[in-house]
C-alpha positions as a printed NumPy array, in Angstrom:
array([[ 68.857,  50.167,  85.501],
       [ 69.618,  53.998,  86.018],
       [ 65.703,  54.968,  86.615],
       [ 66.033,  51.867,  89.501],
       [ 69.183,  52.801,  91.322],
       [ 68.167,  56.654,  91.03 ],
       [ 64.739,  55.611,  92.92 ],
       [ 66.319,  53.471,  95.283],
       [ 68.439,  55.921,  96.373],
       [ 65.509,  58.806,  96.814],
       [ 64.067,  56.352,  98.786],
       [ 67.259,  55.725, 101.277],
       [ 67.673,  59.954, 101.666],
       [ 64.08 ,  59.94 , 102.196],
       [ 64.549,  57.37 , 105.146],
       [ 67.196,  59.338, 106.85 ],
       [ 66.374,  61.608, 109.827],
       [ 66.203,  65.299, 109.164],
       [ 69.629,  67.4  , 110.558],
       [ 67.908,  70.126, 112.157],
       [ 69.603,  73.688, 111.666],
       [ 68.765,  76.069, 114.851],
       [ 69.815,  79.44 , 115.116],
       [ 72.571,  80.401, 117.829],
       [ 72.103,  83.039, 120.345],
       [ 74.318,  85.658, 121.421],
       [ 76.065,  84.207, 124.089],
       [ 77.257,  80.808, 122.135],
       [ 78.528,  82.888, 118.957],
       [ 80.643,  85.129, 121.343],
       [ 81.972,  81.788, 122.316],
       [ 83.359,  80.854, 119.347],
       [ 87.124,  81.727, 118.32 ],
       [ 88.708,  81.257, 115.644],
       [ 92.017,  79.218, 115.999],
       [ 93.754,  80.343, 112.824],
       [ 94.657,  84.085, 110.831],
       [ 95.475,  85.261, 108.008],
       [ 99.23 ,  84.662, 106.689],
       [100.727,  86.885, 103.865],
       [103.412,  87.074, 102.369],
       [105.071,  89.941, 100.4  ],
       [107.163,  88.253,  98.033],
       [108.859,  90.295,  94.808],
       [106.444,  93.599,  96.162],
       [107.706,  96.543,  94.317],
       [105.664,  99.891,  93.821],
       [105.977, 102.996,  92.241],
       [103.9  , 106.447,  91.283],
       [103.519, 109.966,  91.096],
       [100.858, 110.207,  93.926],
       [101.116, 113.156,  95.97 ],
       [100.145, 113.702,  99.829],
       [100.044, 117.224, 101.06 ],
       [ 99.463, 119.153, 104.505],
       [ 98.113, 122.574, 104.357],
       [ 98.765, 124.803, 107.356],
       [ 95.93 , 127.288, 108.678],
       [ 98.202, 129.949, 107.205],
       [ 98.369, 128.392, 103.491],
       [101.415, 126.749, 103.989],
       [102.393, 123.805, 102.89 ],
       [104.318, 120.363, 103.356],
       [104.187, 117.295, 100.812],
       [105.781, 114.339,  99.67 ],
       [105.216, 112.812,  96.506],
       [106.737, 109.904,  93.855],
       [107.226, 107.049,  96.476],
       [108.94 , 103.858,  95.847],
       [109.431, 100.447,  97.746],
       [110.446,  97.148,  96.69 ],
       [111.264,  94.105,  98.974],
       [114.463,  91.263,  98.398],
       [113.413,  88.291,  99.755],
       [114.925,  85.025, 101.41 ],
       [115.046,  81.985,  99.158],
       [112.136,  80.188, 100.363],
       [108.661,  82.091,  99.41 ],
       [106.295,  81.972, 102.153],
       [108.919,  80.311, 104.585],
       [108.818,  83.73 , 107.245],
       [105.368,  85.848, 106.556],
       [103.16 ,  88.05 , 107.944],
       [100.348,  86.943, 110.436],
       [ 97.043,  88.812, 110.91 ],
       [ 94.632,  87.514, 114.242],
       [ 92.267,  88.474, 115.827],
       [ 92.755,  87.942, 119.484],
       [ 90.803,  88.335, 122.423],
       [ 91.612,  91.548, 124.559],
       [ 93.213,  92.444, 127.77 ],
       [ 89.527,  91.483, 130.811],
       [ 86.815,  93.583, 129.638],
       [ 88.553,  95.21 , 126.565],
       [ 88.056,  94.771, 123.   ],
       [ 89.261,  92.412, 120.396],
       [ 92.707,  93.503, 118.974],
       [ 93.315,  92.907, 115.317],
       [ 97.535,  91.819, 115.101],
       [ 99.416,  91.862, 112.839],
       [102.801,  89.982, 113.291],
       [105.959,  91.153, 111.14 ],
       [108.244,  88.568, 109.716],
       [111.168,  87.441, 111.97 ],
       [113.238,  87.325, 109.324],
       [116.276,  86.145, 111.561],
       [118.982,  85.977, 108.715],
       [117.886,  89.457, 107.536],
       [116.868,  88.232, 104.135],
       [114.224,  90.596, 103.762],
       [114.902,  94.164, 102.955],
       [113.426,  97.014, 101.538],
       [114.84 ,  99.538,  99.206],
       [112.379, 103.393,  99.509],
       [112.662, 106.737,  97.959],
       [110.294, 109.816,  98.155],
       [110.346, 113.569,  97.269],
       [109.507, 116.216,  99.276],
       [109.177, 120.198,  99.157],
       [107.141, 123.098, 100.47 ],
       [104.953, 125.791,  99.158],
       [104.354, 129.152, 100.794],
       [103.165, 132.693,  98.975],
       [102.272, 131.298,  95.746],
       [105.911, 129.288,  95.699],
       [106.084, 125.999,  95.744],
       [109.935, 124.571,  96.194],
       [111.579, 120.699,  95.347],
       [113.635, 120.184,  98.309],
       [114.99 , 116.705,  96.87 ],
       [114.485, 113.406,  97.943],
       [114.986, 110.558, 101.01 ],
       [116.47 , 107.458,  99.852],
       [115.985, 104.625, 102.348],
       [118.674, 101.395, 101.523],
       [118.375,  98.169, 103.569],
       [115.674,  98.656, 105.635],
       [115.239,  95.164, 107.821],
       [112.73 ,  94.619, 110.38 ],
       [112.996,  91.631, 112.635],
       [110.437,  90.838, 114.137],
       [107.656,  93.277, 115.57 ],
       [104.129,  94.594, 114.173],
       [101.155,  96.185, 115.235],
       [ 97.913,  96.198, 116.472],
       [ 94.627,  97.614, 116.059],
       [ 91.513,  97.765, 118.768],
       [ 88.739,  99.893, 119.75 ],
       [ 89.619, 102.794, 122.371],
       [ 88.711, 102.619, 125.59 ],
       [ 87.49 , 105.96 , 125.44 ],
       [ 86.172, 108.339, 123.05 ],
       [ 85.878, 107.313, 119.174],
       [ 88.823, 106.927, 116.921],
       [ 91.359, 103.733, 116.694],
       [ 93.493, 102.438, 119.084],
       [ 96.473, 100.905, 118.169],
       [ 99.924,  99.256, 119.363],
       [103.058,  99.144, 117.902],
       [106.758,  97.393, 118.305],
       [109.733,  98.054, 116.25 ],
       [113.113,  96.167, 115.568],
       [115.037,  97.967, 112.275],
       [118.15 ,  98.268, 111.16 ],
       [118.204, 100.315, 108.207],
       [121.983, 100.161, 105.879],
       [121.493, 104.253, 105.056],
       [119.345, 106.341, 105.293],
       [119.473, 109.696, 102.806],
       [118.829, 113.376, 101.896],
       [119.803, 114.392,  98.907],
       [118.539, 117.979,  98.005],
       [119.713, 116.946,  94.13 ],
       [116.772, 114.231,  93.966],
       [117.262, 110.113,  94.408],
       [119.745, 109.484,  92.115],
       [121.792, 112.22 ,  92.44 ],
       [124.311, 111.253,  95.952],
       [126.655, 113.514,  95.288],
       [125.248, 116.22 ,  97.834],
       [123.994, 114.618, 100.941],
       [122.943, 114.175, 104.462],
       [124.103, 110.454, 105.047],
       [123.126, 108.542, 108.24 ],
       [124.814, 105.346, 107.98 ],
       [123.721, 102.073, 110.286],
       [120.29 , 102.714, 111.873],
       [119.664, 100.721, 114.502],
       [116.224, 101.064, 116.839],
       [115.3  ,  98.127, 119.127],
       [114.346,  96.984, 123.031],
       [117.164,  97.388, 125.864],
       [117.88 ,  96.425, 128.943],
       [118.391,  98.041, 132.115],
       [122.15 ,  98.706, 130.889],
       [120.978, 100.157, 127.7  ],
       [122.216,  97.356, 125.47 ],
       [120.27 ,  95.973, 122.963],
       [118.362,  92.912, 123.954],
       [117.421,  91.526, 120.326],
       [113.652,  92.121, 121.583],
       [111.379,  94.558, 119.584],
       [110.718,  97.898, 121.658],
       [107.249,  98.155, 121.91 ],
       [105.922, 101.89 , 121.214],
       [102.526, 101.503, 122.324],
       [100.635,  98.782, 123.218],
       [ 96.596,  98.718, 122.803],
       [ 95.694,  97.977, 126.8  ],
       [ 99.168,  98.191, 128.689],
       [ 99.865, 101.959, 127.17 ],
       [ 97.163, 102.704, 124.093],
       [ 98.002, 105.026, 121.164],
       [ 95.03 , 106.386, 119.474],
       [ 94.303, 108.518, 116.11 ],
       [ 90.623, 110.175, 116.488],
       [ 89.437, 113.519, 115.85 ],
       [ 88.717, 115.574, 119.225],
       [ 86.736, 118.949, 118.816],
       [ 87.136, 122.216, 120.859],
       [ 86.354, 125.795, 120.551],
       [ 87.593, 126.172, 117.315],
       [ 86.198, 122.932, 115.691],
       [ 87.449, 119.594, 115.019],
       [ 91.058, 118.741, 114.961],
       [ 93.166, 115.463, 114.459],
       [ 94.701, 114.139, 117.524],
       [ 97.463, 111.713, 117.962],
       [ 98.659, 110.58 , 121.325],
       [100.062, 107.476, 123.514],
       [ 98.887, 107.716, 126.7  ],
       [100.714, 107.048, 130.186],
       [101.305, 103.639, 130.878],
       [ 98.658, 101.968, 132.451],
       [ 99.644,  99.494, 136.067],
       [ 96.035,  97.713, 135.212],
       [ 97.257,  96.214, 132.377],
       [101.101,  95.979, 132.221],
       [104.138,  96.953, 134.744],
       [103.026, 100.874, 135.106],
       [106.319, 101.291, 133.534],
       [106.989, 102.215, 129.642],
       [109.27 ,  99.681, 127.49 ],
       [112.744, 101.259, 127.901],
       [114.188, 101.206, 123.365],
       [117.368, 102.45 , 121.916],
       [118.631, 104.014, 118.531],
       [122.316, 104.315, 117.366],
       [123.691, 105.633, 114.135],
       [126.909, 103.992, 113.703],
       [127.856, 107.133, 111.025],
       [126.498, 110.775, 110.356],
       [128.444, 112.249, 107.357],
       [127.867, 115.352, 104.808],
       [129.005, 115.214, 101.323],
       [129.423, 118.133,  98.618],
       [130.553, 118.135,  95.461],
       [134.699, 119.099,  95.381],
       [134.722, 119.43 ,  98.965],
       [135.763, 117.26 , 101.437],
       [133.144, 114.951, 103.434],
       [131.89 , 116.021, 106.501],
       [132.12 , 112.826, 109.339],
       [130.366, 113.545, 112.468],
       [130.919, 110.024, 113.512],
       [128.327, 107.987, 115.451],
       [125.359, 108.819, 117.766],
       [123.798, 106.988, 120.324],
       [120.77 , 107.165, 122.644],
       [120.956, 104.266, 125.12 ],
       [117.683, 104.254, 126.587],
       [114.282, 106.293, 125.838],
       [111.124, 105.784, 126.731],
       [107.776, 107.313, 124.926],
       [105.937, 108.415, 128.976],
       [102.956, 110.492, 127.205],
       [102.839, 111.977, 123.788],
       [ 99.721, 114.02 , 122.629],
       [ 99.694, 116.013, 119.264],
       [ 96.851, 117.811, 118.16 ],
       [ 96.736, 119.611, 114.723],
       [ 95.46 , 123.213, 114.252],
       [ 92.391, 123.544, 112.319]])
């Protein structure tokens, strides 16, 4: 009985009509889109090592941070609020944009505890100048994007920002020594309105058509150099005009052993705006 049925049913597949596979040009696979991303979620993420990034002036100088650490609470439900990558179609007659959406993480559940050292080096010295301890760092909301530039090589990117961060640290006795520190207490960065009042609205930085940021290398007369910029904003695109953020710091306080603390109180800039911004480094 097997032999039978297995012949009798190479004979029905034989019967059916061929599904014919043919190759699609260019213009129907630039049609197609895909309707979902990525999502990913950063659940428990903690990190930790002795890596080391440095920047080396011309002169021998030299700058670096070292020993970073981040870890991440989270809200009860795993997976409930996480990050979205797409890839969308462009502004007319730009490229695709690569986004990436941050959480909106309304109730503040997520938060992110970081700590880094720092110091310098300069005639054959090299010197720990302690450590910045980041506690309660939330973003609502926000994220970036990434696109080709619309000239020149390099990468093009956008960005938007809504943080609160508890306090934010420098302690020239290392992380877990606080008893000898800058102290900025209740960092707040986010979109305003016209009044200068926070609107609960990321403020977007730089935005991939509207105003593009862009990290290439450009070369003059003395070689190659990194550049970073933002360019003006751009009335093809967008409003002409640059997204209008704030920052406050509800509390800037020094502390010292046996001496008294230091309160500067608070600090606020009601409106700023990022018109053009180009940094180039020396080779």
């Amino acid at each position: 009985m097997g032999a039978a049925r297995a012949l009798l049913l190479s004979s029905l597949l034989a019967a059916l009509p061929a599904l014919a596979l043919e190759p699609l040009n260019d213009a129907a696979l630039s049609s197609v889109r895909g309707r979902d991303g990525v999502s990913f979620d950063l659940s428990g993420f903690a990190m930790s090592g002795d890596a080391r990034v440095t920047y080396t002036t011309p002169t021998g100088t030299s700058l670096y941070a070292e020993k970073f650490s981040a870890s991440r609470s989270d809200n009860p439900l795993p997976f409930s609020d996480p990050y979205k990558l797409d890839i969308v179609s462009g502004a007319p007659g730009l490229a695709d944009v690569i986004n990436i959406a941050f959480p909106r993480n309304t109730s503040a559940d997520q938060r992110w505890q970081m700590a880094y050292d720092w110091g310098v080096g300069a005639d054959g010295v090299t010197r720990e100048q302690g450590s910045v301890v980041v506690k309660d760092m939330v973003f609502y909301g926000g994220g970036l994007q990434f696109s080709t530039p619309q000239v020149n090589d390099g990468i093009a990117f956008g960005a938007a920002l809504r943080m609160d961060i508890g306090q934010l640290s420098f302690q020239p006795r290392g992380r877990t020594d606080a008893t000898e520190a800058m102290v900025l207490s209740g960092v707040h960065i986010g979109g305003v309105d016209g009044n200068g009042v926070f609107n609960n609205s990321p403020w977007m930085l730089a935005n991939v058509a509207s105003q593009p940021a862009v990290i290439n290398a450009l070369t003059d007369e003395t070689g190659p150099r990194l550049h970073i910029g933002i360019d003006w904003p751009d009335p093809r695109y967008g409003s002409g005009v640059a997204p209008a953020g704030g920052i406050v710091v509800d509390n800037i306080s020094f502390v010292s052993p046996g001496q008294p603390a230091v309160d500067l109180g608070s600090s606020r800039i009601g409106s700023i705006q990022i018109q053009y911004l180009d940094i180039k480094f020396k080779h």
